[in-house]
């Protein structure tokens, strides 16, 4: 099953809420967040809030404790572990930040299951304050994608992943997401890939407007239980298909050899006689 790469969004896909909002609300800074929401880009806003949170005496340990309480459907962790056990490579492409994601994954015992996390940088500085910056520095140059927010084009990330996989044989991608930012990468998937949009969420609504624009097979899901069922069923189906394909190739090779031997037999007999 080394031929499958499963790409997960994080907020409202692996966890059931937006991690940024969860931390802001959990630490009591919702009012300030709402005041600043329309005055600056999202990553700048989160960096500013982390400064205010630090200034008012909240520690990085307080942030971590809030993150550890984030709601997650009980079937998501088993789904991730099962996909990994079945031989899939797991990656994350998320518009959250690396500190939030890694803190949550480590708490859930899942960090080592993912080979790569693509997200906005986040680190704790020498003062103990969490700093958050954009994945793509839009103050320097634009990624030129009209579908995505200025700080991150997930489609570009998926194209990079596809390019890196092209040297590793015929690998298939299963992409799971919920937000409008997951629409662009869905358009980058090929006909041998699979798109799993969360039903009644923005990416699902965008796809259903014109599903023919998405070349990948579309398999919707509603919650963690259905995520697990659909994902593992897809992995099993691909595994069976690949196994049958290998058997078919082996059978064809045997038939070719047998036919060649059969055709050569009369000639060999005539030579002997």
mmCIF file of C-alpha atoms in Angstrom:
data_model
loop_
_atom_site.group_PDB
_atom_site.id
_atom_site.type_symbol
_atom_site.label_atom_id
_atom_site.label_comp_id
_atom_site.label_asym_id
_atom_site.label_seq_id
_atom_site.Cartn_x
_atom_site.Cartn_y
_atom_site.Cartn_z
ATOM 1 C CA UNK A 1 0.000 0.000 0.000
ATOM 2 C CA UNK A 2 2.965 2.315 -0.470
ATOM 3 C CA UNK A 3 1.130 3.692 -3.495
ATOM 4 C CA UNK A 4 -1.300 5.927 -1.552
ATOM 5 C CA UNK A 5 -0.662 9.371 -0.079
ATOM 6 C CA UNK A 6 -3.455 10.663 2.159
ATOM 7 C CA UNK A 7 -3.503 14.455 2.531
ATOM 8 C CA UNK A 8 -5.519 15.863 5.425
ATOM 9 C CA UNK A 9 -6.663 19.384 6.067
ATOM 10 C CA UNK A 10 -6.583 20.003 9.830
ATOM 11 C CA UNK A 11 -9.245 22.395 11.156
ATOM 12 C CA UNK A 12 -12.762 20.925 10.901
ATOM 13 C CA UNK A 13 -11.274 17.823 9.272
ATOM 14 C CA UNK A 14 -8.973 16.165 11.801
ATOM 15 C CA UNK A 15 -10.306 18.316 14.648
ATOM 16 C CA UNK A 16 -13.941 19.416 14.715
ATOM 17 C CA UNK A 17 -13.393 23.172 15.092
ATOM 18 C CA UNK A 18 -11.115 25.959 13.892
ATOM 19 C CA UNK A 19 -8.017 25.800 16.124
ATOM 20 C CA UNK A 20 -7.374 29.561 15.943
ATOM 21 C CA UNK A 21 -10.891 30.381 17.122
ATOM 22 C CA UNK A 22 -10.697 27.659 19.760
ATOM 23 C CA UNK A 23 -7.591 29.194 21.344
ATOM 24 C CA UNK A 24 -8.895 32.765 21.124
ATOM 25 C CA UNK A 25 -12.213 31.808 22.734
ATOM 26 C CA UNK A 26 -10.610 29.487 25.285
ATOM 27 C CA UNK A 27 -8.286 32.204 26.552
ATOM 28 C CA UNK A 28 -11.010 34.873 26.681
ATOM 29 C CA UNK A 29 -9.955 37.104 23.784
ATOM 30 C CA UNK A 30 -13.024 36.783 21.563
ATOM 31 C CA UNK A 31 -14.022 40.452 21.842
ATOM 32 C CA UNK A 32 -10.575 41.705 20.807
ATOM 33 C CA UNK A 33 -10.532 39.207 17.963
ATOM 34 C CA UNK A 34 -13.856 40.521 16.640
ATOM 35 C CA UNK A 35 -12.658 44.129 16.936
ATOM 36 C CA UNK A 36 -9.533 43.448 14.858
ATOM 37 C CA UNK A 37 -10.956 40.873 12.435
ATOM 38 C CA UNK A 38 -11.546 43.222 9.497
ATOM 39 C CA UNK A 39 -8.510 45.424 10.053
ATOM 40 C CA UNK A 40 -5.641 43.099 9.092
ATOM 41 C CA UNK A 41 -4.805 39.778 7.374
ATOM 42 C CA UNK A 42 -5.622 36.609 9.345
ATOM 43 C CA UNK A 43 -2.041 35.581 10.165
ATOM 44 C CA UNK A 44 -1.178 39.117 11.239
ATOM 45 C CA UNK A 45 -4.300 39.131 13.405
ATOM 46 C CA UNK A 46 -3.338 35.861 15.106
ATOM 47 C CA UNK A 47 0.215 37.091 15.699
ATOM 48 C CA UNK A 48 -1.179 40.298 17.229
ATOM 49 C CA UNK A 49 -3.541 38.322 19.467
ATOM 50 C CA UNK A 50 -0.704 36.092 20.652
ATOM 51 C CA UNK A 51 1.150 39.273 21.645
ATOM 52 C CA UNK A 52 -1.867 40.544 23.606
ATOM 53 C CA UNK A 53 -2.351 37.148 25.221
ATOM 54 C CA UNK A 54 1.302 37.131 26.296
ATOM 55 C CA UNK A 55 1.170 40.743 27.510
ATOM 56 C CA UNK A 56 -1.814 39.956 29.723
ATOM 57 C CA UNK A 57 0.027 37.192 31.511
ATOM 58 C CA UNK A 58 -1.054 34.098 29.619
ATOM 59 C CA UNK A 59 1.807 31.639 29.105
ATOM 60 C CA UNK A 60 2.581 29.268 26.282
ATOM 61 C CA UNK A 61 1.576 26.484 28.683
ATOM 62 C CA UNK A 62 -1.879 28.094 28.919
ATOM 63 C CA UNK A 63 -2.124 27.987 25.118
ATOM 64 C CA UNK A 64 -1.086 24.318 25.086
ATOM 65 C CA UNK A 65 -3.666 23.375 27.716
ATOM 66 C CA UNK A 66 -6.449 24.957 25.644
ATOM 67 C CA UNK A 67 -5.236 23.111 22.535
ATOM 68 C CA UNK A 68 -5.258 19.787 24.371
ATOM 69 C CA UNK A 69 -8.987 20.242 25.042
ATOM 70 C CA UNK A 70 -9.903 20.772 21.393
ATOM 71 C CA UNK A 71 -12.872 18.618 20.306
ATOM 72 C CA UNK A 72 -12.177 15.720 17.960
ATOM 73 C CA UNK A 73 -14.509 12.930 16.855
ATOM 74 C CA UNK A 74 -13.549 9.641 18.581
ATOM 75 C CA UNK A 75 -13.200 7.791 15.257
ATOM 76 C CA UNK A 76 -10.672 10.184 13.685
ATOM 77 C CA UNK A 77 -7.629 8.964 15.639
ATOM 78 C CA UNK A 78 -8.347 5.275 14.841
ATOM 79 C CA UNK A 79 -8.899 6.228 11.186
ATOM 80 C CA UNK A 80 -5.482 7.897 10.985
ATOM 81 C CA UNK A 81 -3.755 4.992 12.721
ATOM 82 C CA UNK A 82 -5.486 2.450 10.476
ATOM 83 C CA UNK A 83 -4.593 4.337 7.281
ATOM 84 C CA UNK A 84 -0.966 4.430 8.405
ATOM 85 C CA UNK A 85 -1.010 0.729 9.352
ATOM 86 C CA UNK A 86 -2.335 -0.093 5.874
ATOM 87 C CA UNK A 87 0.820 1.423 4.402
ATOM 88 C CA UNK A 88 -0.359 4.893 3.412
ATOM 89 C CA UNK A 89 1.860 7.935 3.653
ATOM 90 C CA UNK A 90 0.056 10.685 5.583
ATOM 91 C CA UNK A 91 0.565 14.419 5.136
ATOM 92 C CA UNK A 92 -1.155 17.603 6.346
ATOM 93 C CA UNK A 93 -1.910 20.715 4.290
ATOM 94 C CA UNK A 94 -3.508 23.295 6.582
ATOM 95 C CA UNK A 95 -4.029 27.026 6.986
ATOM 96 C CA UNK A 96 -3.640 26.718 10.783
ATOM 97 C CA UNK A 97 -0.076 26.946 12.157
ATOM 98 C CA UNK A 98 2.614 24.421 12.965
ATOM 99 C CA UNK A 99 2.639 25.090 16.736
ATOM 100 C CA UNK A 100 -1.087 24.439 17.136
ATOM 101 C CA UNK A 101 -1.045 21.372 14.888
ATOM 102 C CA UNK A 102 2.015 19.725 16.418
ATOM 103 C CA UNK A 103 0.821 20.413 19.975
ATOM 104 C CA UNK A 104 -2.503 18.708 19.240
ATOM 105 C CA UNK A 105 -0.980 15.799 17.305
ATOM 106 C CA UNK A 106 1.574 15.118 20.052
ATOM 107 C CA UNK A 107 -1.195 15.191 22.668
ATOM 108 C CA UNK A 108 -3.172 12.655 20.608
ATOM 109 C CA UNK A 109 -0.104 10.486 19.993
ATOM 110 C CA UNK A 110 -0.308 11.096 16.243
ATOM 111 C CA UNK A 111 2.698 13.271 15.354
ATOM 112 C CA UNK A 112 4.873 10.410 14.104
ATOM 113 C CA UNK A 113 2.131 9.172 11.780
ATOM 114 C CA UNK A 114 2.581 12.187 9.465
ATOM 115 C CA UNK A 115 5.590 12.485 7.177
ATOM 116 C CA UNK A 116 5.005 16.166 6.412
ATOM 117 C CA UNK A 117 3.064 19.156 7.753
ATOM 118 C CA UNK A 118 2.505 22.061 5.366
ATOM 119 C CA UNK A 119 1.114 25.036 7.266
ATOM 120 C CA UNK A 120 1.831 28.565 8.492
ATOM 121 C CA UNK A 121 4.996 28.883 10.612
ATOM 122 C CA UNK A 122 4.572 29.265 14.354
ATOM 123 C CA UNK A 123 7.269 29.305 17.019
ATOM 124 C CA UNK A 124 7.859 30.426 20.582
ATOM 125 C CA UNK A 125 10.347 33.312 20.804
ATOM 126 C CA UNK A 126 12.895 34.002 23.544
ATOM 127 C CA UNK A 127 10.247 35.890 25.551
ATOM 128 C CA UNK A 128 7.925 32.903 25.582
ATOM 129 C CA UNK A 129 5.488 34.453 23.121
ATOM 130 C CA UNK A 130 4.020 32.519 20.218
ATOM 131 C CA UNK A 131 4.836 34.119 16.875
ATOM 132 C CA UNK A 132 2.743 33.293 13.795
ATOM 133 C CA UNK A 133 3.618 34.206 10.210
ATOM 134 C CA UNK A 134 2.173 33.391 6.763
ATOM 135 C CA UNK A 135 3.204 30.302 4.802
ATOM 136 C CA UNK A 136 3.636 32.485 1.725
ATOM 137 C CA UNK A 137 5.016 35.953 2.393
ATOM 138 C CA UNK A 138 2.473 37.969 0.415
ATOM 139 C CA UNK A 139 4.194 41.225 1.418
ATOM 140 C CA UNK A 140 7.065 40.241 -0.867
ATOM 141 C CA UNK A 141 5.263 38.562 -3.765
ATOM 142 C CA UNK A 142 1.898 37.055 -4.674
ATOM 143 C CA UNK A 143 1.251 33.382 -5.362
ATOM 144 C CA UNK A 144 -1.092 34.557 -8.170
ATOM 145 C CA UNK A 145 -3.962 32.184 -7.333
ATOM 146 C CA UNK A 146 -7.340 33.898 -7.398
ATOM 147 C CA UNK A 147 -9.042 31.061 -5.493
ATOM 148 C CA UNK A 148 -6.874 31.067 -2.377
ATOM 149 C CA UNK A 149 -6.110 33.503 0.476
ATOM 150 C CA UNK A 150 -2.897 35.527 0.032
ATOM 151 C CA UNK A 151 -0.949 33.625 2.683
ATOM 152 C CA UNK A 152 -1.419 30.117 1.273
ATOM 153 C CA UNK A 153 -2.352 28.393 -1.973
ATOM 154 C CA UNK A 154 -2.942 24.743 -1.151
ATOM 155 C CA UNK A 155 -3.079 23.973 -4.863
ATOM 156 C CA UNK A 156 0.571 24.975 -5.241
ATOM 157 C CA UNK A 157 1.472 22.746 -2.295
ATOM 158 C CA UNK A 158 -0.362 19.783 -3.835
ATOM 159 C CA UNK A 159 1.382 20.378 -7.167
ATOM 160 C CA UNK A 160 4.731 20.260 -5.349
ATOM 161 C CA UNK A 161 3.711 17.009 -3.662
ATOM 162 C CA UNK A 162 2.647 15.574 -7.019
ATOM 163 C CA UNK A 163 6.001 16.541 -8.550
ATOM 164 C CA UNK A 164 7.886 14.876 -5.690
ATOM 165 C CA UNK A 165 5.804 11.712 -6.092
ATOM 166 C CA UNK A 166 6.304 11.505 -9.855
ATOM 167 C CA UNK A 167 9.694 9.849 -9.352
ATOM 168 C CA UNK A 168 8.247 7.225 -7.010
ATOM 169 C CA UNK A 169 5.983 5.398 -9.438
ATOM 170 C CA UNK A 170 2.225 5.512 -9.839
ATOM 171 C CA UNK A 171 1.053 6.933 -6.511
ATOM 172 C CA UNK A 172 -2.513 8.004 -5.820
ATOM 173 C CA UNK A 173 -3.659 10.858 -3.611
ATOM 174 C CA UNK A 174 -6.666 10.898 -1.298
ATOM 175 C CA UNK A 175 -7.394 14.468 -0.194
ATOM 176 C CA UNK A 176 -9.680 15.284 2.762
ATOM 177 C CA UNK A 177 -10.865 18.814 3.485
ATOM 178 C CA UNK A 178 -13.752 21.058 4.406
ATOM 179 C CA UNK A 179 -12.974 24.716 3.683
ATOM 180 C CA UNK A 180 -12.972 26.922 0.607
ATOM 181 C CA UNK A 181 -9.167 26.762 0.675
ATOM 182 C CA UNK A 182 -9.428 23.046 -0.120
ATOM 183 C CA UNK A 183 -11.173 23.728 -3.424
ATOM 184 C CA UNK A 184 -8.066 24.803 -5.343
ATOM 185 C CA UNK A 185 -6.138 21.578 -4.537
ATOM 186 C CA UNK A 186 -9.194 19.518 -5.493
ATOM 187 C CA UNK A 187 -8.811 20.936 -9.020
ATOM 188 C CA UNK A 188 -5.168 19.773 -9.124
ATOM 189 C CA UNK A 189 -6.004 16.122 -8.478
ATOM 190 C CA UNK A 190 -5.928 13.659 -11.378
ATOM 191 C CA UNK A 191 -8.441 11.083 -12.544
ATOM 192 C CA UNK A 192 -6.672 8.383 -10.526
ATOM 193 C CA UNK A 193 -6.966 10.398 -7.278
ATOM 194 C CA UNK A 194 -9.802 10.786 -4.754
ATOM 195 C CA UNK A 195 -11.353 13.894 -3.205
ATOM 196 C CA UNK A 196 -13.157 13.611 0.139
ATOM 197 C CA UNK A 197 -15.030 16.891 0.824
ATOM 198 C CA UNK A 198 -16.932 17.303 4.082
ATOM 199 C CA UNK A 199 -20.618 17.479 3.198
ATOM 200 C CA UNK A 200 -22.404 20.831 3.656
ATOM 201 C CA UNK A 201 -19.084 22.611 4.214
ATOM 202 C CA UNK A 202 -17.625 25.254 1.846
ATOM 203 C CA UNK A 203 -15.460 22.953 -0.287
ATOM 204 C CA UNK A 204 -18.385 20.557 -0.801
ATOM 205 C CA UNK A 205 -20.626 23.439 -1.841
ATOM 206 C CA UNK A 206 -18.024 24.711 -4.308
ATOM 207 C CA UNK A 207 -17.523 21.257 -5.820
ATOM 208 C CA UNK A 208 -21.252 20.531 -6.148
ATOM 209 C CA UNK A 209 -21.746 23.695 -8.216
ATOM 210 C CA UNK A 210 -19.824 22.016 -11.024
ATOM 211 C CA UNK A 211 -18.473 18.591 -10.030
ATOM 212 C CA UNK A 212 -17.154 17.959 -13.544
ATOM 213 C CA UNK A 213 -14.337 20.421 -12.856
ATOM 214 C CA UNK A 214 -12.868 17.927 -10.393
ATOM 215 C CA UNK A 215 -11.157 15.050 -12.211
ATOM 216 C CA UNK A 216 -10.725 12.959 -9.050
ATOM 217 C CA UNK A 217 -13.421 10.610 -7.748
ATOM 218 C CA UNK A 218 -15.532 12.464 -5.185
ATOM 219 C CA UNK A 219 -16.496 10.737 -1.921
ATOM 220 C CA UNK A 220 -18.230 12.957 0.625
ATOM 221 C CA UNK A 221 -18.330 12.487 4.391
ATOM 222 C CA UNK A 222 -20.190 14.144 7.259
ATOM 223 C CA UNK A 223 -18.413 13.340 10.536
ATOM 224 C CA UNK A 224 -15.505 11.384 11.972
ATOM 225 C CA UNK A 225 -17.333 8.077 11.818
ATOM 226 C CA UNK A 226 -18.093 8.490 8.129
ATOM 227 C CA UNK A 227 -14.591 9.847 7.498
ATOM 228 C CA UNK A 228 -13.170 6.616 8.901
ATOM 229 C CA UNK A 229 -15.566 4.406 6.944
ATOM 230 C CA UNK A 230 -15.101 6.142 3.583
ATOM 231 C CA UNK A 231 -11.331 6.563 3.904
ATOM 232 C CA UNK A 232 -10.588 2.983 4.916
ATOM 233 C CA UNK A 233 -12.978 1.633 2.299
ATOM 234 C CA UNK A 234 -11.187 3.645 -0.384
ATOM 235 C CA UNK A 235 -7.788 2.424 0.788
ATOM 236 C CA UNK A 236 -9.015 -1.179 0.759
ATOM 237 C CA UNK A 237 -10.497 -0.781 -2.725
ATOM 238 C CA UNK A 238 -7.283 0.724 -4.095
ATOM 239 C CA UNK A 239 -5.272 -2.042 -2.425
ATOM 240 C CA UNK A 240 -7.446 -4.716 -3.991
ATOM 241 C CA UNK A 241 -7.275 -3.019 -7.383
ATOM 242 C CA UNK A 242 -3.485 -2.813 -7.228
ATOM 243 C CA UNK A 243 -3.212 -6.446 -6.119
ATOM 244 C CA UNK A 244 -5.459 -7.593 -8.953
ATOM 245 C CA UNK A 245 -3.429 -5.495 -11.374
ATOM 246 C CA UNK A 246 -0.206 -7.177 -10.268
ATOM 247 C CA UNK A 247 -1.816 -10.598 -10.584
ATOM 248 C CA UNK A 248 -3.105 -9.701 -14.053
ATOM 249 C CA UNK A 249 0.367 -8.627 -15.163
ATOM 250 C CA UNK A 250 1.873 -11.804 -13.734
ATOM 251 C CA UNK A 251 -0.739 -13.945 -15.509
ATOM 252 C CA UNK A 252 -0.102 -12.118 -18.792
ATOM 253 C CA UNK A 253 3.620 -12.737 -18.426
ATOM 254 C CA UNK A 254 3.067 -16.442 -17.774
ATOM 255 C CA UNK A 255 0.684 -16.717 -20.721
ATOM 256 C CA UNK A 256 3.209 -14.995 -22.992
ATOM 257 C CA UNK A 257 5.957 -17.346 -21.927
ATOM 258 C CA UNK A 258 3.702 -20.380 -22.325
ATOM 259 C CA UNK A 259 2.558 -19.295 -25.775
ATOM 260 C CA UNK A 260 6.136 -18.674 -26.888
ATOM 261 C CA UNK A 261 7.215 -22.064 -25.586
ATOM 262 C CA UNK A 262 4.289 -23.742 -27.323
ATOM 263 C CA UNK A 263 5.103 -22.101 -30.667
ATOM 264 C CA UNK A 264 8.732 -23.073 -30.326
ATOM 265 C CA UNK A 265 7.928 -26.702 -29.520
ATOM 266 C CA UNK A 266 7.293 -27.999 -33.072
ATOM 267 C CA UNK A 267 10.477 -26.324 -34.299
ATOM 268 C CA UNK A 268 12.460 -27.935 -31.527
ATOM 269 C CA UNK A 269 10.940 -31.337 -32.293
ATOM 270 C CA UNK A 270 11.673 -30.999 -36.004
ATOM 271 C CA UNK A 271 15.278 -30.118 -35.285
ATOM 272 C CA UNK A 272 15.686 -33.123 -33.006
ATOM 273 C CA UNK A 273 14.282 -35.404 -35.682
#
